[in-house]
XYZ file of C-alpha atoms in Angstrom:
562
model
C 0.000 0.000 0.000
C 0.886 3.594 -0.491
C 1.615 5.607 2.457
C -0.145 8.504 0.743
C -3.544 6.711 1.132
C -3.041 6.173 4.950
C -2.361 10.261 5.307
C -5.520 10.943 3.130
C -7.557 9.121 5.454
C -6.112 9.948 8.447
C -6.312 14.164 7.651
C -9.766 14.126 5.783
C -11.026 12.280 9.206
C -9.430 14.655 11.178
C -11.076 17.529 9.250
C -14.500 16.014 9.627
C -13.971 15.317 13.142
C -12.752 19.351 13.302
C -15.779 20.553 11.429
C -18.569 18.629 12.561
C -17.946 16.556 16.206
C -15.293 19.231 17.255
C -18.536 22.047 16.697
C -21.317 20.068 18.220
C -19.433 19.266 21.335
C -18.604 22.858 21.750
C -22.114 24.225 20.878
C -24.480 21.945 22.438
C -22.501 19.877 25.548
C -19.940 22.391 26.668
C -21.900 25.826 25.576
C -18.939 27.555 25.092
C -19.954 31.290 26.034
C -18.545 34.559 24.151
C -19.684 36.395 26.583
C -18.243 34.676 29.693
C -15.468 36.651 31.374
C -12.333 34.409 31.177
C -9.923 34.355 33.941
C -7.419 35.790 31.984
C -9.381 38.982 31.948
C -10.592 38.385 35.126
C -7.393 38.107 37.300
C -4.933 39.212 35.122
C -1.581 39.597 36.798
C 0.776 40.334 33.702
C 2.847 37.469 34.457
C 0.216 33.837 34.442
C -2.979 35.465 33.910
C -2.891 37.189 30.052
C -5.543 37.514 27.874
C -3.650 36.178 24.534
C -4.477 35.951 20.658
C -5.999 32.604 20.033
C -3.359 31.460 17.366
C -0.196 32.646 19.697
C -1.879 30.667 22.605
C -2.710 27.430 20.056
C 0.803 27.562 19.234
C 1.751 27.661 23.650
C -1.031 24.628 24.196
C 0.157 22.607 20.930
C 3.978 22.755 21.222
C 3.914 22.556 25.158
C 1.283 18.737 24.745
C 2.930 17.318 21.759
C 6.712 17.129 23.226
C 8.247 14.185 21.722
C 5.758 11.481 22.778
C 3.762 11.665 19.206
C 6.700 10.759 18.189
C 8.317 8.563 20.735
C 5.056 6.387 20.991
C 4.048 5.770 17.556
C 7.302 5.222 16.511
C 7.452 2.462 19.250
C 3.882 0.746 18.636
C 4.348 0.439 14.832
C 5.884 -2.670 16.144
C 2.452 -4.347 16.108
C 1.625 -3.267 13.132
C 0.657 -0.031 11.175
C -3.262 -0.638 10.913
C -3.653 -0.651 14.581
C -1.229 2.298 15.267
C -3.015 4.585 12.376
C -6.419 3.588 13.680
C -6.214 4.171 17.627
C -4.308 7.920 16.635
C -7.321 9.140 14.074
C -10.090 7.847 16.430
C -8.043 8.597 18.965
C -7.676 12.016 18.381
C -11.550 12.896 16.865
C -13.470 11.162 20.001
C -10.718 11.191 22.748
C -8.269 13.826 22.655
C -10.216 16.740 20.952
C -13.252 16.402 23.940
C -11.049 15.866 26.735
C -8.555 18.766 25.617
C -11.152 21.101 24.730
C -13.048 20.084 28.270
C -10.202 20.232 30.486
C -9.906 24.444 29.438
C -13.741 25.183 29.775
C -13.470 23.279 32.817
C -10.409 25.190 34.462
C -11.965 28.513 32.484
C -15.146 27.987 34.556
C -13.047 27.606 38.146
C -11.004 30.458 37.541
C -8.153 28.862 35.758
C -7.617 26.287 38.629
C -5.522 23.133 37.728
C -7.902 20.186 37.148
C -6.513 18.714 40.425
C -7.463 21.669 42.558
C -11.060 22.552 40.754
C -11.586 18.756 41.430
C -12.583 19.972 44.782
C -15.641 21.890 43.489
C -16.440 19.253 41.451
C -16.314 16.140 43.172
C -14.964 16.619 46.976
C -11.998 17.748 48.967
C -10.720 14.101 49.207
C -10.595 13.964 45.521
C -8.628 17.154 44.870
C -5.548 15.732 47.612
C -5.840 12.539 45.392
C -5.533 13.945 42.153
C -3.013 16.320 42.587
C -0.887 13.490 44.006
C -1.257 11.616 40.346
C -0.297 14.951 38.643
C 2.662 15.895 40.473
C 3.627 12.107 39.763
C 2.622 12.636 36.196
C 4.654 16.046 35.585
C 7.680 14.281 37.428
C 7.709 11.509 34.918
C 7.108 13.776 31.707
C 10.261 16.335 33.039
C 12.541 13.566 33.691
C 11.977 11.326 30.542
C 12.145 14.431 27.952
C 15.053 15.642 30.087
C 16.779 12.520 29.044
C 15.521 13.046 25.603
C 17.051 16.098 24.731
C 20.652 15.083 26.550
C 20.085 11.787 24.241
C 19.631 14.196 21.184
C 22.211 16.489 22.137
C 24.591 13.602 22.248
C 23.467 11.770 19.507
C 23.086 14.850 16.889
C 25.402 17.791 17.949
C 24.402 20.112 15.046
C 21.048 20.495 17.042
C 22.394 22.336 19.596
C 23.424 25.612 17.796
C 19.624 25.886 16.863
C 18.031 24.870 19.777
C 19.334 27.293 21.904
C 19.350 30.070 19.539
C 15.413 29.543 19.425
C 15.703 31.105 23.156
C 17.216 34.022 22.019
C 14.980 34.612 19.629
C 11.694 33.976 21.539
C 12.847 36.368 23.935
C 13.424 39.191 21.632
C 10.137 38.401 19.863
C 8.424 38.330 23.321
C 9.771 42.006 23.749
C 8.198 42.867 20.136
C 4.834 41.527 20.990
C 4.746 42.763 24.420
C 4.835 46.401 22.581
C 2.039 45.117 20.362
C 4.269 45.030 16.684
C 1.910 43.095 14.180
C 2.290 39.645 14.527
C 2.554 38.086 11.068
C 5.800 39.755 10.439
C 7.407 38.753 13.767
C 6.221 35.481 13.039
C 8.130 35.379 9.254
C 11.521 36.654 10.931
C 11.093 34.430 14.013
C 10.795 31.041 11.626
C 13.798 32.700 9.210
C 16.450 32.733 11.796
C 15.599 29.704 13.238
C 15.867 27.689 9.980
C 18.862 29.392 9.234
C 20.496 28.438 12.573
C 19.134 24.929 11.524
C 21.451 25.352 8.265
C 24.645 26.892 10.171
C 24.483 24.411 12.992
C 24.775 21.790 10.396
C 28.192 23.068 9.911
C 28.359 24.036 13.830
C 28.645 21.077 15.963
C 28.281 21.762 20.032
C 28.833 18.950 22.217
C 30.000 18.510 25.700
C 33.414 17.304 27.092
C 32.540 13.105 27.766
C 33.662 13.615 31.204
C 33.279 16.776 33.112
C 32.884 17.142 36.892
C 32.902 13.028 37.753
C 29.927 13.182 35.335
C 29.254 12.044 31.792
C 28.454 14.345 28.933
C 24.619 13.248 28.944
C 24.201 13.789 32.473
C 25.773 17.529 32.453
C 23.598 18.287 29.715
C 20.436 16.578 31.954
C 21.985 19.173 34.663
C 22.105 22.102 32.514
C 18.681 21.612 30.684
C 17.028 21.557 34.450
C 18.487 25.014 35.415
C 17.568 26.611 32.028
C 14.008 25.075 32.884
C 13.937 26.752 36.006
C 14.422 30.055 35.145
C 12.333 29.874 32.078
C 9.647 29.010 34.471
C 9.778 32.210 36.822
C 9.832 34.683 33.427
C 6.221 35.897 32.734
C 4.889 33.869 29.976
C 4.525 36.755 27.869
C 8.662 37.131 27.922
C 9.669 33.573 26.747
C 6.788 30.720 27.105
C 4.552 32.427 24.457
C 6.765 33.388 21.873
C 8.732 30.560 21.957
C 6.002 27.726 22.188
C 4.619 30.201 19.351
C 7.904 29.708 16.961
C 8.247 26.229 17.391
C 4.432 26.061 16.671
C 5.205 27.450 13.176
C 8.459 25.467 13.231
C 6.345 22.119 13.390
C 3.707 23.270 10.375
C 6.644 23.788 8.425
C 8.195 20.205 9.436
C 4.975 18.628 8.633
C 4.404 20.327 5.414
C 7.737 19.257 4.351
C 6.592 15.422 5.760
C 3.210 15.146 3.890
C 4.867 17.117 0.866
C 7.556 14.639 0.545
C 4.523 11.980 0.672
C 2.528 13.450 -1.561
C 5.458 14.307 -4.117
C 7.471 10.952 -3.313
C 3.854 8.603 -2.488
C 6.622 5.440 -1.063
C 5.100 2.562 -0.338
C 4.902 0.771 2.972
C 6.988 -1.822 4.103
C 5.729 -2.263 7.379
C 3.068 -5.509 8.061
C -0.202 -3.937 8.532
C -0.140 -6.369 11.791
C 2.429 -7.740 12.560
C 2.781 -11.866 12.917
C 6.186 -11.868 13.525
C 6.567 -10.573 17.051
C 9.730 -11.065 19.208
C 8.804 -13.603 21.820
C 8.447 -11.356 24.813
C 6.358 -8.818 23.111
C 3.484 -7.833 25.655
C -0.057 -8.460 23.955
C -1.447 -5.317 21.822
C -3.896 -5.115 24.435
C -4.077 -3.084 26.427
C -0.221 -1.794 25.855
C -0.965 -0.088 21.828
C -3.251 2.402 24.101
C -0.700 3.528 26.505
C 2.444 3.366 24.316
C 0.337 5.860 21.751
C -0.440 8.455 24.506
C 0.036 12.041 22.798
C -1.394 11.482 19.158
C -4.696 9.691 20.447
C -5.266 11.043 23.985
C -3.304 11.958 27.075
C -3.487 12.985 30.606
C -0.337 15.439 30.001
C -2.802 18.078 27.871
C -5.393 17.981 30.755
C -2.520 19.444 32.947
C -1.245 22.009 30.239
C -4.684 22.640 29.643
C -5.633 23.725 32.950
C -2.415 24.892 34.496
C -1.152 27.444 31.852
C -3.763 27.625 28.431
C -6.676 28.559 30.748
C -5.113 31.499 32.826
C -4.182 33.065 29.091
C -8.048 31.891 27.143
C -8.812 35.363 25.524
C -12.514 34.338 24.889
C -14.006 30.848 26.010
C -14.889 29.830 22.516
C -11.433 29.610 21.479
C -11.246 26.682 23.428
C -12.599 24.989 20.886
C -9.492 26.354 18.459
C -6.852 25.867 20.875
C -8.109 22.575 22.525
C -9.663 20.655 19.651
C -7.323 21.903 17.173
C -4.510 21.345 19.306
C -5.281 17.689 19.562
C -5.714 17.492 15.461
C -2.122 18.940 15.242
C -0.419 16.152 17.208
C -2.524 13.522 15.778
C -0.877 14.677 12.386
C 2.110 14.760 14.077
C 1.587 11.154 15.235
C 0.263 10.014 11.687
C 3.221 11.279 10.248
C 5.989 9.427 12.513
C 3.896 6.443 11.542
C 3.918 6.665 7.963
C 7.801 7.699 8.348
C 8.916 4.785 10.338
C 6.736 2.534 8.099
C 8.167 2.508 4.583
C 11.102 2.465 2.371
C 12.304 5.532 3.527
C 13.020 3.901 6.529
C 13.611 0.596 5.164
C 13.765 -0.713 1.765
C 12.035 -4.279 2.360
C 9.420 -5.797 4.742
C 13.004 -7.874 5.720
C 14.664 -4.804 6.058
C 12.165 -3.241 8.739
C 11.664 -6.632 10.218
C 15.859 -6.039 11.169
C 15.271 -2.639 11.971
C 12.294 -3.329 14.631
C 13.695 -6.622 16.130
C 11.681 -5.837 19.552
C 9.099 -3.668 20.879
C 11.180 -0.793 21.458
C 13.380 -0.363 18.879
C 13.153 2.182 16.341
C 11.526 5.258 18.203
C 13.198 8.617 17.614
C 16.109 7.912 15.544
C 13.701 5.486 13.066
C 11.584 8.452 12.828
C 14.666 11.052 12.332
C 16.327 9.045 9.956
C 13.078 7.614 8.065
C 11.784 11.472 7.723
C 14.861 12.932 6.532
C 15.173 10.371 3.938
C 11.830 11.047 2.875
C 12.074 14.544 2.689
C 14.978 13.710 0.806
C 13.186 11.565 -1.443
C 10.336 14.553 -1.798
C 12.099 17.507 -1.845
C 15.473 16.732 -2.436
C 16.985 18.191 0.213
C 20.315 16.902 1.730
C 19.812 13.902 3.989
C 21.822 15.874 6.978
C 20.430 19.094 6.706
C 16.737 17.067 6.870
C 18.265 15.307 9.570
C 19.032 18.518 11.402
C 15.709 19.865 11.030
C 14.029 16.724 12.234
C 16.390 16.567 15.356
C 15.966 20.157 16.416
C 12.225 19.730 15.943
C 12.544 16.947 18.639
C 14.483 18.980 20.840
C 12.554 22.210 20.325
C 9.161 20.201 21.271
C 10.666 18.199 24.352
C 12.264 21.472 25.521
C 9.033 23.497 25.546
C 7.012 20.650 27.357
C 10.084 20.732 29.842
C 9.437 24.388 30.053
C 5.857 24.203 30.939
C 6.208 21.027 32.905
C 8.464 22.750 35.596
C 6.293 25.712 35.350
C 2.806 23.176 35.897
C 4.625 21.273 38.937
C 5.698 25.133 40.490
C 1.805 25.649 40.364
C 0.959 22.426 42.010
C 3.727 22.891 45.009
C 2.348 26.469 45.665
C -1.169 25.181 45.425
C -0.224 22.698 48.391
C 1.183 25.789 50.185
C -2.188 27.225 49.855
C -4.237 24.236 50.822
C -1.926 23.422 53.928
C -1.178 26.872 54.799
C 2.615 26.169 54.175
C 4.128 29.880 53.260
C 7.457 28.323 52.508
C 5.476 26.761 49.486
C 4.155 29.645 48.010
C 7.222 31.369 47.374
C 8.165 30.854 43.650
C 11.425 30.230 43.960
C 11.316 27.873 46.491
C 8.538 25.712 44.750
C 10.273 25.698 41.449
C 13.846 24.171 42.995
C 11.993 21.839 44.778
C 9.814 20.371 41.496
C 13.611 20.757 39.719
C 14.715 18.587 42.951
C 12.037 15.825 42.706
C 12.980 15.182 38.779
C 16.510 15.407 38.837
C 16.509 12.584 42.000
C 13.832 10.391 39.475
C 15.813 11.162 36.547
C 19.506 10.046 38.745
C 18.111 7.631 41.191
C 16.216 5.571 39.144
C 18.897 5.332 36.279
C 22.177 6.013 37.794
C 24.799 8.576 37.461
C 24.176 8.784 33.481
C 20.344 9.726 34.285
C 19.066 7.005 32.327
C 15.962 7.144 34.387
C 13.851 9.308 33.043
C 13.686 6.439 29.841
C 13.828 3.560 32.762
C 10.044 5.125 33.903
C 8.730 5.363 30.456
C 6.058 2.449 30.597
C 5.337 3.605 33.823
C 4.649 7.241 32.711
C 2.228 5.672 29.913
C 0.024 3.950 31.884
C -0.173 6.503 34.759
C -0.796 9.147 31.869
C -3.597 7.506 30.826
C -5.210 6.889 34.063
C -4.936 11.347 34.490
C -6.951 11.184 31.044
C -9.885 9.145 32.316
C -9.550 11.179 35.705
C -9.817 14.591 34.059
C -12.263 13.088 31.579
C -14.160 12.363 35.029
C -14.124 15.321 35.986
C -15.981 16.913 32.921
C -18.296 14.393 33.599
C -19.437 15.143 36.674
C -19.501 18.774 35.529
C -21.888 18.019 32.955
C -23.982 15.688 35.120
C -24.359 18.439 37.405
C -25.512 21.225 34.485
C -27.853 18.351 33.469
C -25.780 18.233 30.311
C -25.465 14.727 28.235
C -21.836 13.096 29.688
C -21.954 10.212 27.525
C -19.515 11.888 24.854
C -17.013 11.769 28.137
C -18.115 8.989 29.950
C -17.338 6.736 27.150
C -14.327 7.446 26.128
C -13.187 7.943 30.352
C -14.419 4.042 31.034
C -12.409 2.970 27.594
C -9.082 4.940 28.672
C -9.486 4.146 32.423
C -9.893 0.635 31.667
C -7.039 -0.231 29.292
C -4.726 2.325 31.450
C -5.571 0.345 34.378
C -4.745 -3.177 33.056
C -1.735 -2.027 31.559
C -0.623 -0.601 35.015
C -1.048 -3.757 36.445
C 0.874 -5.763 33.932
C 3.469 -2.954 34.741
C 3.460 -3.312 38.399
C 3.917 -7.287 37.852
C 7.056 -6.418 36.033
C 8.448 -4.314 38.005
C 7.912 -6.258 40.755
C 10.014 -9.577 39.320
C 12.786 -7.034 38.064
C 13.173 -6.375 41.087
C 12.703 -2.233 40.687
C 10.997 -1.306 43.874
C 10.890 2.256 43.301
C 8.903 1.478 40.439
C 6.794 -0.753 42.191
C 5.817 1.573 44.588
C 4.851 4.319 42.005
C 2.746 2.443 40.074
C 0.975 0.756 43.086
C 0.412 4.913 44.119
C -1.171 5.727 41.175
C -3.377 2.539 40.625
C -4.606 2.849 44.078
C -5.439 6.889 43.936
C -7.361 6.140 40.415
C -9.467 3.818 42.047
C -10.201 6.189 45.237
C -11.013 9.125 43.043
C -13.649 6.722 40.758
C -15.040 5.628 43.841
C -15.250 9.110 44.964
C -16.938 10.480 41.827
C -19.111 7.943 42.032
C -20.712 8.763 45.444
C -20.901 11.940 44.236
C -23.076 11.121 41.049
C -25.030 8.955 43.037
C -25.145 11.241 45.627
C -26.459 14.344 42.825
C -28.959 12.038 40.931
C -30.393 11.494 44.463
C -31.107 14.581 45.237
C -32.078 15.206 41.600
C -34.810 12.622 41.871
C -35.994 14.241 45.279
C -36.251 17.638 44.090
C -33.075 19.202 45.980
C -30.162 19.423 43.745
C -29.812 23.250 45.000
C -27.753 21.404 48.001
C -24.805 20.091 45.671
C-alpha cells in the first residue's frame, strides 16, 4: 500500500472530526460562552494570567502537549503493526483527545483557571482534589525527567542540534519584547521562523557537544543538569517574555516540518513496508492489548494536555470559545504529528524491504526517535530533495525544540501544584516561587539520577510507567468533565465513554506494569505504580458517590444542596 492513502484518510477524518464533532461538542454539551469573562481577563496579573491571541496561545497549548511522545510512541507501537497504530491515533484524536482537551480548558476557564486537580474539589470533593493532585505531580515528574533525558540523548546523539536549539531562546525572547509592545504579529512570526531555519542550516556546519567527562559526570548527564536550570528560570519569566513566543515559533516550526513530511509523501507517495499487523513478534512482546493504548499516549489522547490545559492555556483563554481552536485543534495537530511518525517509520524511507524493517524493529522498542529522524529525513529527501543531513538537522531540532518546551511548561505546571499545596496546607514556605520551582527541579533530577544512575538514564527507565499513569490522568480529568456536565444536566456520555475505555485499558496495563516491576526487582517502580493505581481507584469511587449522591437529590427535588 501507499503511504499517501493512509495520510488521506487519516487528515480528511481529522477535518471532519474538526468541522462537525469538534462544533457540536462545543455548541451543544460544553456551551462555550462569548460572553463569559475568562480568567485571563478576570485576574490578570501580567505574568500567568494574560488575555492572549488565540493562534499565539494554540501555538503555547500545541507545542507545550505534543513534546516528543507523538513521536516517541508511535514510533514504538508500529511494532504491532501499522493498521492498529493509524487507527487508535485518528479515532483517537476525533473522540478522545479533541473532547477531553477542549473540556479540560472550559473546565479550568469555569473555576477560575484552577488546575484540574485543585477545581476537582468543586467538582467532586476535597478528598478527591488531595488525590488527584498526588497523580499529577507524579505525572509532571515523569514527563520532566523522561524528555530531560531526551534532549541530553539528542544532544549527544546529533550535535548540530544544539546551535539551533538554543538560539530559538534568544529569539523567543526578543520576539516576546516585540509583541509585548504590540508590533503586528505576522511579520514577527516570518523573521522568528527565518532565523531559526537558518540556525538549523549553520548548525549543520556548527557542531556543540560537551566534554565526555566533566565534573565526575558524563556528557549526557551535564547536559540533563544544565537543561534543568535553564528550565527553572524559564519558568519564573512571565509567559509573555519567553513561554509564548517561543512555544509560538516552534508552533510554526512544526507546520513547516509537517508540510515538508506530507509534501515529501505526496510528491514521493513510497510505499509501505511495514506488516499492517504484525505476525512476527519477538517472543516477549506484551499483547497489543491493552499496551498499543498507553504506548500511543500524545497522538490519540493523554493525561499530560489535561494538565497544560488547565495549568497554563486557561489562565491566558482570551474568549471561552477559542477553546474549541486551541483545545480541539490542538489535539488534530499532534494527531498529524503522530500520523506522520507512523507513515515515516513505516516505509522504504526507513527501510527498503518488509526484511529490512523486520531487522530494523527486532523488539518492541526499537526504532523510536532515531527510526523516525532518519526515516523522515530520507523522505524529505526523497520529496524535496533536500540533503539527507540538513533534513536530519531539522528533524532533530524539531525533537528537541518540542521536548524542551514541554520541559518548560512542565516545571512551570509542577511550580503551580507545590504552591497550590502551600495554599491548601497553609505552608508559606510553598508559596514562594522560587522555592517551589527548585523543589519540582529537585524531585525530577533525583527520578531522573536515582532511578537510572549517574548517566540519568531514568527518566527512559520510567517510560512504561509514565504511559500507563498518563492515561489513568486522562480518564480522571475526563471524570471530571463528567461530573460537571452531570451536574448542568448536560449529556456526559460523549465523556463517559471514552473515560471508562481509557481508564480501563490504562488500568490493566498498570497492572501488567506493576507485575514487572515487581520480578525485576525495581521497587521504586513498584511503589509508584501501586500509588497511582490505588489513587485512580479512590477518586472513581469518589466520583461515584458523588453522582449517586447528585442524581439522588435530583430525583428528590433538591439538587440546589450540591
Amino acid at each position: 500500500m501507499q503511504s499517501i492513502t493512509i495520510v488521506l484518510l487519516g487528515i480528511v477524518g481529522m477535518l471532519l472530526g474538526w468541522l462537525f464533532y469538534s462544533r457540536f461538542i462545543a455548541t451543544r454539551i460544553f456551551q462555550l460562552d462569548n460572553r463569559f469573562v475568562t480568567p485571563a481577563h478576570e485576574l490578570r496579573d501580567g505574568k500567568d494570567f494574560v488575555p492572549t491571541n488565540k493562534v499565539v496561545l494554540w501555538g503555547h497549548h500545541f507545542t507545550s502537549v505534543a513534546g516528543a511522545a507523538p513521536i516517541v510512541g508511535p514510533a514504538i507501537a508500529v511494532y504491532w503493526g501499522w493498521v492498529p497504530a493509524v487507527l487508535w491515533v485518528v479515532f483517537g484524536t476525533i473522540f478522545f483527545a479533541g473532547v477531553h482537551d477542549m473540556g479540560a480548558l472550559w473546565a479550568s476557564a469555569r473555576h477560575k483557571g484552577k488546575s484540574m486537580g485543585a477545581l476537582s474539589e468543586n467538582v467532586v470533593g476535597k478528598r478527591t482534589r488531595s488525590l488527584f493532585m498526588i497523580v499529577v505531580f507524579l505525572v509532571l515528574l515523569m514527563v520532566n525527567a523522561v524528555f530531560g533525558v531526551v534532549i541530553a540523548n539528542s544532544f549527544v546523539a546529533q550535535p548540530n542540534a544544539v546551535f539551533p536549539a538554543w538560539t530559538a531562546i534568544a529569539v523567543a525572547l526578543v520576539i516576546g519584547q516585540f509583541l509585548k509592545r504590540q508590533f503586528p504579529l505576522v511579520p514577527l512570526c516570518i523573521i522568528g521562523i527565518a532565523i531559526l531555519y537558518a540556525s538549523v542550516y549553520a548548525g549543520s556546519y556548527i557542531p556543540l557537544s560537551l566534554p565526555e567527562s566533566m565534573f565526575g559526570l558524563s556528557d549526557k548527564a551535564n547536559w540533563i543538569i544544565i537543561l534543568f536550570v535553564y528550565a527553572a528560570i524559564a519558568s519564573l519569566l512571565p509567559v509573555w517574555m519567553l513561554l509564548q513566543p517561543r512555544d509560538f515559533i516552534n508552533g510554526m516550526q512544526l507546520l513547516v516540518g509537517l508540510l515538508l513530511l506530507y509534501g515529501a509523501v505526496f510528491l514521493a507517495m513510497p510505499d509501505i513496508t511495514a506488516p499492517a499487523f504484525n505476525t512476527s513478534l519477538a517472543e516477549s512482546t506484551p499483547s497489543i492489548i491493552p499496551l498499543l493504548f498507553v504506548t500511543i499516549a500524545c497522538g490519540a489522547v493523554s493525561g499530560f494536555h489535561g494538565i497544560v490545559a488547565s495549568g497554563t492555556s486557561s489562565k491566558q483563554l482570551d474568549k471561552e470559545p477559542d477553546a474549541r481552536f486551541v483545545g480541539y485543534l490542538g489535539a488534530i495537530g499532534e494527531g498529524s504529528l503522530a500520523l506522520i511518525t507512523i507513515v515515516a517509520v513505516s516505509g522504504v524511507a526507513l527501510a527498503a524491504s518488509p526484511q529490512e524493517w523486520h531487522e530494523i524493529y527486532s523488539h518492541l522498542g526499537a526504532g523510536s526517535v532515531n527510526a523516525f529522524i532518519t526515516g523522515g529525513a530520507n523522505l524529505i529527501q526523497q520529496g524535496w530533495g533536500l540533503p539527507v543531513d540538513f533534513s536530519s538537522t531539522i528533524l532533530a531540532v524539531m525533537v528537541v525544540l518540542f521536548a524542551g518546551t514541554t520541559m518548560d511548561s512542565g516545571v512551570r505546571l509542577q511550580r503551580y501544584i507545590i504552591q497550590e499545596w502551600g495554599d491548601i496546607y497553609q505552608l508559606d514556605f510553598m508559596k514562594n516561587g522560587s522555592f517551589a520551582t527548585l523543589l519540582a527541579v529537585g524531585c525530577c533530577l533525583l527520578l531522573a539520577f536515582g532511578a537510572g544512575g549517574s548517566d540519568g538514564s531514568g527518566g527512559m527507565i520510567i517510560w512504561p510507567l509514565f504511559g500507563s499513569t498518563n492515561q489513568i490522568l486522562a480518564s480522571l480529568t475526563l471524570l471530571v468533565i463528567s461530573v460537571m456536565l452531570i451536574k448542568l444536566h448536560r449529556p456526559a456520555i460523549y465523556t463517559l465513554v471514552p473515560m471508562m475505555f481509557v481508564l480501563v485499558m490504562a488500568f490493566l496495563a498498570g497492572l501488567i506494569k506493576l507485575k514487572e516491576y515487581y520480578l525485576a526487582g525495581n521497587y521504586l517502580l513498584v511503589v509508584l505504580d501501586a500509588v497511582v493505581l490505588i489513587v485512580s481507584v479512590l477518586v472513581m469511587l469518589e466520583a461515584g458517590a458523588v453522582i449517586s449522591k447528585f442524581r439522588l437529590a435530583k430525583t428528590s427535588g433538591h439538587t440546589s444542596q450540591l
